[in-house]
CSV table of C-alpha atoms and ligand atoms in Angstrom, one decimal:
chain,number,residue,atom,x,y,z
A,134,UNK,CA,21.2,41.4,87.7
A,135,UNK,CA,18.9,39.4,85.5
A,136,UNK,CA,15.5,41.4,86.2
A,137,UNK,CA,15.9,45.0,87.7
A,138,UNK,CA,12.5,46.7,88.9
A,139,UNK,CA,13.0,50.2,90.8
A,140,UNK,CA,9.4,51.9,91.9
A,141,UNK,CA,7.1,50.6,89.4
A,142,UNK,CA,3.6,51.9,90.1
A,143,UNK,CA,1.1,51.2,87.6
A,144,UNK,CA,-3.1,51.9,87.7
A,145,UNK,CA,-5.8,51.4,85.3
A,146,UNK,CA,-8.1,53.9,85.1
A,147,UNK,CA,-8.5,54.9,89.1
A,148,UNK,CA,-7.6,51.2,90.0
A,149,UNK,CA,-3.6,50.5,91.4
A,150,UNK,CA,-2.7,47.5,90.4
A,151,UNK,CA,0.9,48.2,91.2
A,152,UNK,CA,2.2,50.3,94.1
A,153,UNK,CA,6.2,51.7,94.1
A,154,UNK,CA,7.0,47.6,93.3
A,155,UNK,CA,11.1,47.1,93.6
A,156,UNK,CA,13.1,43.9,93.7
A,157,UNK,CA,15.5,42.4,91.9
A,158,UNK,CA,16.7,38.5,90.4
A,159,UNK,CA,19.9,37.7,89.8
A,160,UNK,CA,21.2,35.3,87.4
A,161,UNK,CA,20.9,31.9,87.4
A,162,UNK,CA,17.8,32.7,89.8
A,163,UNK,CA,14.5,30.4,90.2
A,164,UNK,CA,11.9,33.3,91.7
A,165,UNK,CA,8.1,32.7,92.3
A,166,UNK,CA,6.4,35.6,91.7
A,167,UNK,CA,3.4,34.6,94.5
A,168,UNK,CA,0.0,36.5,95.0
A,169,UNK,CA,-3.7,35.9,94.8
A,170,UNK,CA,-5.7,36.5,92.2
A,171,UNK,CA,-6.0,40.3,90.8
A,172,UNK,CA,-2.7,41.4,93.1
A,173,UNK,CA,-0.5,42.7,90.1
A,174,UNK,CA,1.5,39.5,88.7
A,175,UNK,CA,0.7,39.7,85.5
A,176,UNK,CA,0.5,43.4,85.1
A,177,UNK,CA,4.2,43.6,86.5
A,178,UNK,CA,5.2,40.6,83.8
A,179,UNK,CA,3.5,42.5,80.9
A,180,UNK,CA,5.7,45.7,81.8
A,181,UNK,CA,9.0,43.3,82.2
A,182,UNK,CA,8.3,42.3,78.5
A,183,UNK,CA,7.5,45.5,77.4
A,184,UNK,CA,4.0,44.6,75.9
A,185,UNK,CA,2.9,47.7,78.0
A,186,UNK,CA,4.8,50.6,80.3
A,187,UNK,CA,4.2,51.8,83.2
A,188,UNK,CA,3.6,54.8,84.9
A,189,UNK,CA,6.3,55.7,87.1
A,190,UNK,CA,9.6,53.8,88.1
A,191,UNK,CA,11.8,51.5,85.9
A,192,UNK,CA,12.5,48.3,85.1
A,193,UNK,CA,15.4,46.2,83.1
A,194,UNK,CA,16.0,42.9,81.6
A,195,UNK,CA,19.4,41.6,81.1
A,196,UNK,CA,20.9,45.2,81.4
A,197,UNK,CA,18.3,46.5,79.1
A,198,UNK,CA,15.7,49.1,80.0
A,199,UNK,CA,12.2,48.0,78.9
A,200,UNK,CA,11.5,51.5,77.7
A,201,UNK,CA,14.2,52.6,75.9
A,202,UNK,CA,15.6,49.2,74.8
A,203,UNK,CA,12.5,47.4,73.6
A,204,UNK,CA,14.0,44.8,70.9
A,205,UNK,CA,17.1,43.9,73.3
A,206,UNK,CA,14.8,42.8,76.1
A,207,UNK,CA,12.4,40.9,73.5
A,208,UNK,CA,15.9,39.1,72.9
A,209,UNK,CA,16.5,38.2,75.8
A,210,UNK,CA,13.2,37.4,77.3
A,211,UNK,CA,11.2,34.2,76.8
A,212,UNK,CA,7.6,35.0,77.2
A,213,UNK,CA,4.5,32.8,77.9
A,214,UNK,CA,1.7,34.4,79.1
A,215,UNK,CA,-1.2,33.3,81.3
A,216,UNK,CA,-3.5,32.8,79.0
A,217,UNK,CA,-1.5,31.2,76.0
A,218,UNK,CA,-2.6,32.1,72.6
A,219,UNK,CA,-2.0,29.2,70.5
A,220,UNK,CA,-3.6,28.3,67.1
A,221,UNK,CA,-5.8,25.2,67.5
A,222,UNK,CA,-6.0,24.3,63.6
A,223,UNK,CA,-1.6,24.1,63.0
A,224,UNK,CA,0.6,21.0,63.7
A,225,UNK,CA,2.6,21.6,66.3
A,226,UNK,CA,5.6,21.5,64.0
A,227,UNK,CA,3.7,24.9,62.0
A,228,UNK,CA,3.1,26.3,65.2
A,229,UNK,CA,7.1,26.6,66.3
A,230,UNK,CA,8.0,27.1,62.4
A,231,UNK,CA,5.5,30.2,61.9
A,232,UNK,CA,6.9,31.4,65.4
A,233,UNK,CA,10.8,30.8,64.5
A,234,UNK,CA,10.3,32.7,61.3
A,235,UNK,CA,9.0,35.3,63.0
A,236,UNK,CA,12.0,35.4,65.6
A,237,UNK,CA,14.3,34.7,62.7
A,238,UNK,CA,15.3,32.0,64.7
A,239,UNK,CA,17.0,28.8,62.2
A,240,UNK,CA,14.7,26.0,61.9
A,241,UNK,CA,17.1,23.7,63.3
A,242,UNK,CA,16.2,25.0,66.6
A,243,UNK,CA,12.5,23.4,66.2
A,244,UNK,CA,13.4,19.6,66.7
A,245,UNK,CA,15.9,21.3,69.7
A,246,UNK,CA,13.0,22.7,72.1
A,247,UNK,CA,10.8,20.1,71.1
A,248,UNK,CA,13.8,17.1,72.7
A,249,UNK,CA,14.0,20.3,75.2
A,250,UNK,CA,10.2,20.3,76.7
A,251,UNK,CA,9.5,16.8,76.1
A,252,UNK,CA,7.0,17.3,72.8
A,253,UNK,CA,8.6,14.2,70.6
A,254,UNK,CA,5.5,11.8,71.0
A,255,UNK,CA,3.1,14.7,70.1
A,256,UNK,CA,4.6,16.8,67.4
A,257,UNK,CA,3.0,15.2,64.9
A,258,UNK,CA,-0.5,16.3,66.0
A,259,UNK,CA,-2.6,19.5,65.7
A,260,UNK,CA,-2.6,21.8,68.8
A,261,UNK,CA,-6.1,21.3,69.1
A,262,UNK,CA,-5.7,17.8,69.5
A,263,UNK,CA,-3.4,17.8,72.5
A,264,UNK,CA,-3.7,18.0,76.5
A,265,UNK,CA,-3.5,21.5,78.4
A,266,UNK,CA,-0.3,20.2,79.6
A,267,UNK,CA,1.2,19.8,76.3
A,268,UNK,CA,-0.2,22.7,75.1
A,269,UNK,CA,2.0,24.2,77.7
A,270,UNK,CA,4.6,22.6,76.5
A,271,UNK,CA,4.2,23.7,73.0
A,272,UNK,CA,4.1,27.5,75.0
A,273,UNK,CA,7.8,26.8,76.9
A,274,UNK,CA,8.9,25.5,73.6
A,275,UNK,CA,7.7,29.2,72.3
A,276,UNK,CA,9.2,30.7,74.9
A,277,UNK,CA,12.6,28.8,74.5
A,278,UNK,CA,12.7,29.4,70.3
A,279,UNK,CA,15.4,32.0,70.5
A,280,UNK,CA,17.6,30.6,73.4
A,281,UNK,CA,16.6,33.4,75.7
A,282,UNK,CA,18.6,34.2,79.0
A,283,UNK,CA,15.5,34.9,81.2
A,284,UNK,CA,11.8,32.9,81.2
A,285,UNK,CA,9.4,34.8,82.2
A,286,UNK,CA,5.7,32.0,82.9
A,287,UNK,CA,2.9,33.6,84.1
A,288,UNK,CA,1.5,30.9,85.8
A,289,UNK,CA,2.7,27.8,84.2
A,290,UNK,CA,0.8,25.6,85.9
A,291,UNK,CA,-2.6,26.5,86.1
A,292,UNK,CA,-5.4,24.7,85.1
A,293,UNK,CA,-3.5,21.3,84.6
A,294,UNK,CA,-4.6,17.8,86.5
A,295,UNK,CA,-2.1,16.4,88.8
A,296,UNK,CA,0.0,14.4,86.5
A,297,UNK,CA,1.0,17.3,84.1
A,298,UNK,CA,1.6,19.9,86.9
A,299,UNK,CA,4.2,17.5,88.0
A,300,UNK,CA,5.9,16.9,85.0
A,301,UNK,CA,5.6,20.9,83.6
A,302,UNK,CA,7.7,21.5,87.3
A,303,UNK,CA,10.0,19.0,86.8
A,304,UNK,CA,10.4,20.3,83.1
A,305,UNK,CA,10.8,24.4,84.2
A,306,UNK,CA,12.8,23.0,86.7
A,307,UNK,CA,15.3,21.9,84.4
A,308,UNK,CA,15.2,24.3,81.9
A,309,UNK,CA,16.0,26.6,84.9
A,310,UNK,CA,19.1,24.9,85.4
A,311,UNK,CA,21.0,27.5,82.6
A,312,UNK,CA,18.4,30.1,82.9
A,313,UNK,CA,16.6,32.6,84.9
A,314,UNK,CA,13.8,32.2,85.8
A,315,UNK,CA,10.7,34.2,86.8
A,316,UNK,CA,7.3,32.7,87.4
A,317,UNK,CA,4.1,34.0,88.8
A,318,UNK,CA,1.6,31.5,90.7
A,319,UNK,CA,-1.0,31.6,93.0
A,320,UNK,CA,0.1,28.3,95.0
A,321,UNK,CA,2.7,28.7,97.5
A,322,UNK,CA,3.6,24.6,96.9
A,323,UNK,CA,5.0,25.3,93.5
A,324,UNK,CA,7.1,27.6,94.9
A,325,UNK,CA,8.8,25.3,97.0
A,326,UNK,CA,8.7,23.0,94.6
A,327,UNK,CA,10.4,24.7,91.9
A,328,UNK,CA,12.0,27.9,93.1
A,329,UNK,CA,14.8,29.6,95.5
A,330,UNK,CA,13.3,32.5,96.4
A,331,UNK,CA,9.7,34.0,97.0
A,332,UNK,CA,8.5,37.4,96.2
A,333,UNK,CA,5.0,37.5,97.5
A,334,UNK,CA,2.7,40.2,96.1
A,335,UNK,CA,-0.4,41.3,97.3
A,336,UNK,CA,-2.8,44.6,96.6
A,337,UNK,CA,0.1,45.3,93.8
A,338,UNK,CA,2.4,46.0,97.0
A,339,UNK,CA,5.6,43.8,97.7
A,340,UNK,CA,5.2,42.0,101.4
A,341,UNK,CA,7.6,39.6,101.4
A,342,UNK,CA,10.9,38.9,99.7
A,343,UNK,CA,13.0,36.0,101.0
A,344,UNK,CA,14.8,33.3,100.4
A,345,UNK,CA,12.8,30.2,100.5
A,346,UNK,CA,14.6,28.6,103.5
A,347,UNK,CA,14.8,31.6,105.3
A,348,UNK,CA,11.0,32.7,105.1
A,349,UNK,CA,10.7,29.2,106.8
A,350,UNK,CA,13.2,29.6,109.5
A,351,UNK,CA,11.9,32.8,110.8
A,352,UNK,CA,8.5,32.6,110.4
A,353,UNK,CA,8.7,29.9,112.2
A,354,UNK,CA,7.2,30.0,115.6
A,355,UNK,CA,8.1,26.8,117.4
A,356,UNK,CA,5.2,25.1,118.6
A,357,UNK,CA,5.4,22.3,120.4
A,358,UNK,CA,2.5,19.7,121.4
A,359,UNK,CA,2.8,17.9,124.8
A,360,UNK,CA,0.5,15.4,127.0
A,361,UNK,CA,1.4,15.5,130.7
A,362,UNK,CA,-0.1,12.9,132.9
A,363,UNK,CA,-1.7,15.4,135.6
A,364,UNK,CA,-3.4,18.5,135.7
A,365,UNK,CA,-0.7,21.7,135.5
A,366,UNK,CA,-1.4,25.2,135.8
A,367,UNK,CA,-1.0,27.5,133.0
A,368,UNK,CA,0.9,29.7,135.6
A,369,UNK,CA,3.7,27.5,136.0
A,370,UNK,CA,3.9,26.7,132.0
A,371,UNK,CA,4.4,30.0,132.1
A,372,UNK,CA,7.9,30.1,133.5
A,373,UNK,CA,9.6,28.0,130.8
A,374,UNK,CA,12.1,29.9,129.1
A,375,UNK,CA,11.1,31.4,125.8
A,376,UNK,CA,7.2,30.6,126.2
A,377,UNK,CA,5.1,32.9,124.0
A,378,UNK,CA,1.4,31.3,124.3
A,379,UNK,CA,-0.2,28.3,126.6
A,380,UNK,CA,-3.4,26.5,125.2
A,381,UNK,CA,-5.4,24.2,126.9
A,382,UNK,CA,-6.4,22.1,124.1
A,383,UNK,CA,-7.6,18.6,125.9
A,384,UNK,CA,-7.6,17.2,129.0
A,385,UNK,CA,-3.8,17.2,130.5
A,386,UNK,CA,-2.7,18.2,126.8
A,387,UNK,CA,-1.0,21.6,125.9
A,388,UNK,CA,0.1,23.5,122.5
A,389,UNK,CA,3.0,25.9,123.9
A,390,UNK,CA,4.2,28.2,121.1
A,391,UNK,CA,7.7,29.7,122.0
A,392,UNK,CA,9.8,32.3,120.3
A,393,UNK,CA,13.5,30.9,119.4
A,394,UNK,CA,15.0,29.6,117.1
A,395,UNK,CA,16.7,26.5,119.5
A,396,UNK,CA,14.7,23.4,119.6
A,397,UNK,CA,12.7,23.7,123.6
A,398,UNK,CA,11.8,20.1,123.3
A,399,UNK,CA,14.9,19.1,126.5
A,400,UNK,CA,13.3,22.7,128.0
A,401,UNK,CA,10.4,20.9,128.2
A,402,UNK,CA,11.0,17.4,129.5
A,403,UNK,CA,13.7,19.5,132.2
A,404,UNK,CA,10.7,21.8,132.9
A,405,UNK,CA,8.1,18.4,133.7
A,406,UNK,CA,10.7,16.7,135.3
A,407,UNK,CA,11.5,19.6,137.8
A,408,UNK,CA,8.3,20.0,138.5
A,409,UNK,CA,7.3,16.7,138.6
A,410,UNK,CA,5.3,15.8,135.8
A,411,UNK,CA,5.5,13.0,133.2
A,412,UNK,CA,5.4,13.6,129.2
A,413,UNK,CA,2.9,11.2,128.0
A,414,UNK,CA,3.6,12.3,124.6
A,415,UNK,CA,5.3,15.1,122.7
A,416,UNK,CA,5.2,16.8,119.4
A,417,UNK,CA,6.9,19.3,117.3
A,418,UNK,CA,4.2,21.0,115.1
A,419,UNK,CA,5.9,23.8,112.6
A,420,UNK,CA,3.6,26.4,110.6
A,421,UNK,CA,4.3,25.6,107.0
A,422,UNK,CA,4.7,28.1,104.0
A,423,UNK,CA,0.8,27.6,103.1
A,424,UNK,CA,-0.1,29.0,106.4
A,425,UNK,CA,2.7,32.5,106.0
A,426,UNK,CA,1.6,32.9,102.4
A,427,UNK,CA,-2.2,33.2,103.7
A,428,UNK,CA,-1.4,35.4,106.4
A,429,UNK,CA,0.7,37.5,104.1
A,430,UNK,CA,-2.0,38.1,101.8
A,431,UNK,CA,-4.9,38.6,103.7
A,432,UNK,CA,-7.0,41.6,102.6
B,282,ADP,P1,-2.9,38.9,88.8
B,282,ADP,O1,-2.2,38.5,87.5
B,282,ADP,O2,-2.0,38.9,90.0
B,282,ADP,O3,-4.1,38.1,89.0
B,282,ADP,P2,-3.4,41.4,87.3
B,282,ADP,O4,-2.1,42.0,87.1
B,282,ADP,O5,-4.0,40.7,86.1
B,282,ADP,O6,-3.4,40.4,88.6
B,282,ADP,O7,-4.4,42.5,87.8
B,282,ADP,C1,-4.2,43.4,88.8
B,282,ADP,C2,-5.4,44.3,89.0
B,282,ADP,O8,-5.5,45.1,87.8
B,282,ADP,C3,-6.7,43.5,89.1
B,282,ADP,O9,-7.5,44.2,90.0
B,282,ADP,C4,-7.3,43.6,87.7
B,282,ADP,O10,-8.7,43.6,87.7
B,282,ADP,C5,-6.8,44.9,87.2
B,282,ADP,N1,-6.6,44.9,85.7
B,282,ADP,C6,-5.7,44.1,85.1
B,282,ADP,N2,-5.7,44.4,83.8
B,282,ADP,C7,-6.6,45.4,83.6
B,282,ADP,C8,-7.1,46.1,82.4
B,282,ADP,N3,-6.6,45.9,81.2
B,282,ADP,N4,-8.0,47.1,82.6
B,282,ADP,C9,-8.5,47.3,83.9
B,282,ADP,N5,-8.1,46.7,85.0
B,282,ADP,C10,-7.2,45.7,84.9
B,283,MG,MG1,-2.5,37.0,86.2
C-alpha cells in the first residue's frame, strides 16, 4: 500500500474536522480525494505529510508511519498544498534551485521537472510574472524535485480558467502514470477526468469509497423516458417488471425509474405492444456522478 490511514480522528478546538477516517491507496493508484468545502481534505493531507498529527488513529506513507518516521515519508512524499507558497520576486530557475538545495536534490534534476511539467517557455521569467496555471506548474515541479513515489495536490486545479485546468489534468495525468497519486478537489468532473477511484468525504466522515466505474454502475437507477400515443394508467405501468417510480411528466409522456442493472428498454416496447400502445419516442436518461456526489454530501 502506498497511503495507509486506520481511524484518524482529528478536531480543532471543539470543532471535528476528521471523524475515525480509514482507507487505503495502493500503488500505482490515481484517487480523488472529493468533498465540499470545510469537509476535512486538507486537514487529512496535512497529517499524511506530517506538517501536523493527529489525534487518534494512524496513518503511513510508503510503509512509513507519519509519526514515528517523519523524514522517510518527507522522502517519499511530493507535497503541494492548496494554497502554494511561492516567492513572487525569484526566477523560476531560483525558485526550483533554492528548493533542490534544500532537498539536497542535484541540480541536474531542475531542467528534468521543468521538460516534466511543461515549464521550458517560461523559465526564464520571475514567478510573479507568470499565469496561475504556471505557477502550478512551477508547484508540481516542487513537488516532483526529489523523484517522490507518491503526489499528494490539494486541489490542483482550483482557481485556474478553462484552458489551464485542462492542460494541469492532462499533465498530473501523466505524471500519474509512474506514480501515486492522491488529490483532493471539490469537482466531481476532475475526478473522472483524472482518477480511478473516488473517496468522497464529507463532515470529516468517509461516505463513499469506490471505484469510479463502479460508483456509476450501481448508483445507477435506470430511468428511462418514453412518449406513448394514448392515454395509459399509471396502474398498468405499474406491472412492468422491475418498475420502481411512474411520473406523469407531459401529456402521454412518462419517466419510469426501475431498479436493475439489465437494460428495460425491449421490457418496454413488449409492455406497449401487449397492451396495445405505440412508443412515440424513447429515452435512456442515466444520473451522472455530479448528481451522486451532491446527494452524498448533502448536509
Ligand atoms: P477542506 O480542505 O475539505 O476544505 P479543511 O481540512 O481545511 O477542509 O477544514 C476542515 C474543518 O476544519 C473546517 O470546518 C475548517 O474550518 C476547520 N479548520 C481547518 N483548519 C483549522 C485550524 N487551523 N483551526 C481551526 N479550524 C480549522
Ligand atoms: Mg482544503
Amino acid at each position: 500500500m502506498s497511503i495507509e490511514v486506520k481511524n484518524i480522528t482529528k478536531s480543532y478546538g471543539s470543532q471535528k474536522a476528521l471523524d475515525n477516517v480509514s482507507f487505503s491507496v495502493k500503488n500505482g493508484e490515481i484517487v480523488g480525494f472529493l468533498g465540499p468545502n470545510g469537509a476535512g481534505k486538507s486537514t487529512l493531507m496535512k497529517i499524511l505529510t506530517t506538517y501536523i498529527t493527529s489525534d487518534e488513529g494512524s496513518a503511513s506513507v510508503n510503509g512509513n508511519d507519519v509519526e514515528t518516521h517523519q523524514k522517510q515519508v518527507q522522502k517519499s512524499v511530493g507535497y503541494l498544498p492548496e494554497h502554494n507558497p511561492l516567492y513572487l520576486d525569484l526566477y523560476v530557475r531560483e525558485y526550483l534551485g533554492f528548493n533542490a538545495d534544500v532537498y539536497k536534490v542535484d541540480k541536474s534534476r531542475i531542467e528534468e521537472v521543468i521538460q516534466l511539467t511543461g515549464l521550458t517557455p517560461e523559465a526564464n521569467k520571475k514567478i510573479g510574472q507568470l499565469s496561475k496555471g504556471y505557477r502550478q506548474r512551477v508547484g508540481l515541479a516542487t513537488a516532483l524535485l526529489h523523484n517522490p513515489e507518491v503526489l499528494i495536490l490539494d486541489e490542483p486545479t482550483t482557481g485556474l480558467d478553462p484552458n489551464q485546468l485542462v492542460e494541469i489534468r492532462d499533465l498530473i495525468k501523466n505524471i500519474g502514470k509512474d506514480k501515486t497519486v492522491f488529490l483532493s478537489t471539490h469537482i466531481m468532473q476532475e475526478v473522472e477526468a483524472i482518477c480511478d477511484r473516488v473517496i468522497i468525504i464529507n463532515n470529516g466522515k468517509i461516505v463513499t469509497d469506490k471505484k469510479l466505474n463502479t460508483l456509476v454502475k450501481e448508483q445507477q437507477e435506470q430511468t428511462i423516458e418514453v412518449e406513448f400515443d394514448k392515454v395509459v394508467d399509471a396502474t398498468i405501468l405499474n406491472t412492468i417488471p422491475n418498475i420502481k417510480t411512474t411520473k406523469n411528466s407531459h401529456d402521454f409522456i412518462w419517466e419510469l425509474t426501475f431498479e436493475t442493472e439489465s437494460d428495460m428498454r425491449p421490457i418496454v416496447f413488449d409492455f406497449a405492444h401487449d397492451n396495445g400502445l405505440k412508443i412515440l419516442q424513447l429515452n435512456l436518461k442515466n444520473k451522472n456522478l455530479e448528481q451522486i456526489f451532491r446527494e452524498q454530501t448533502k448536509k
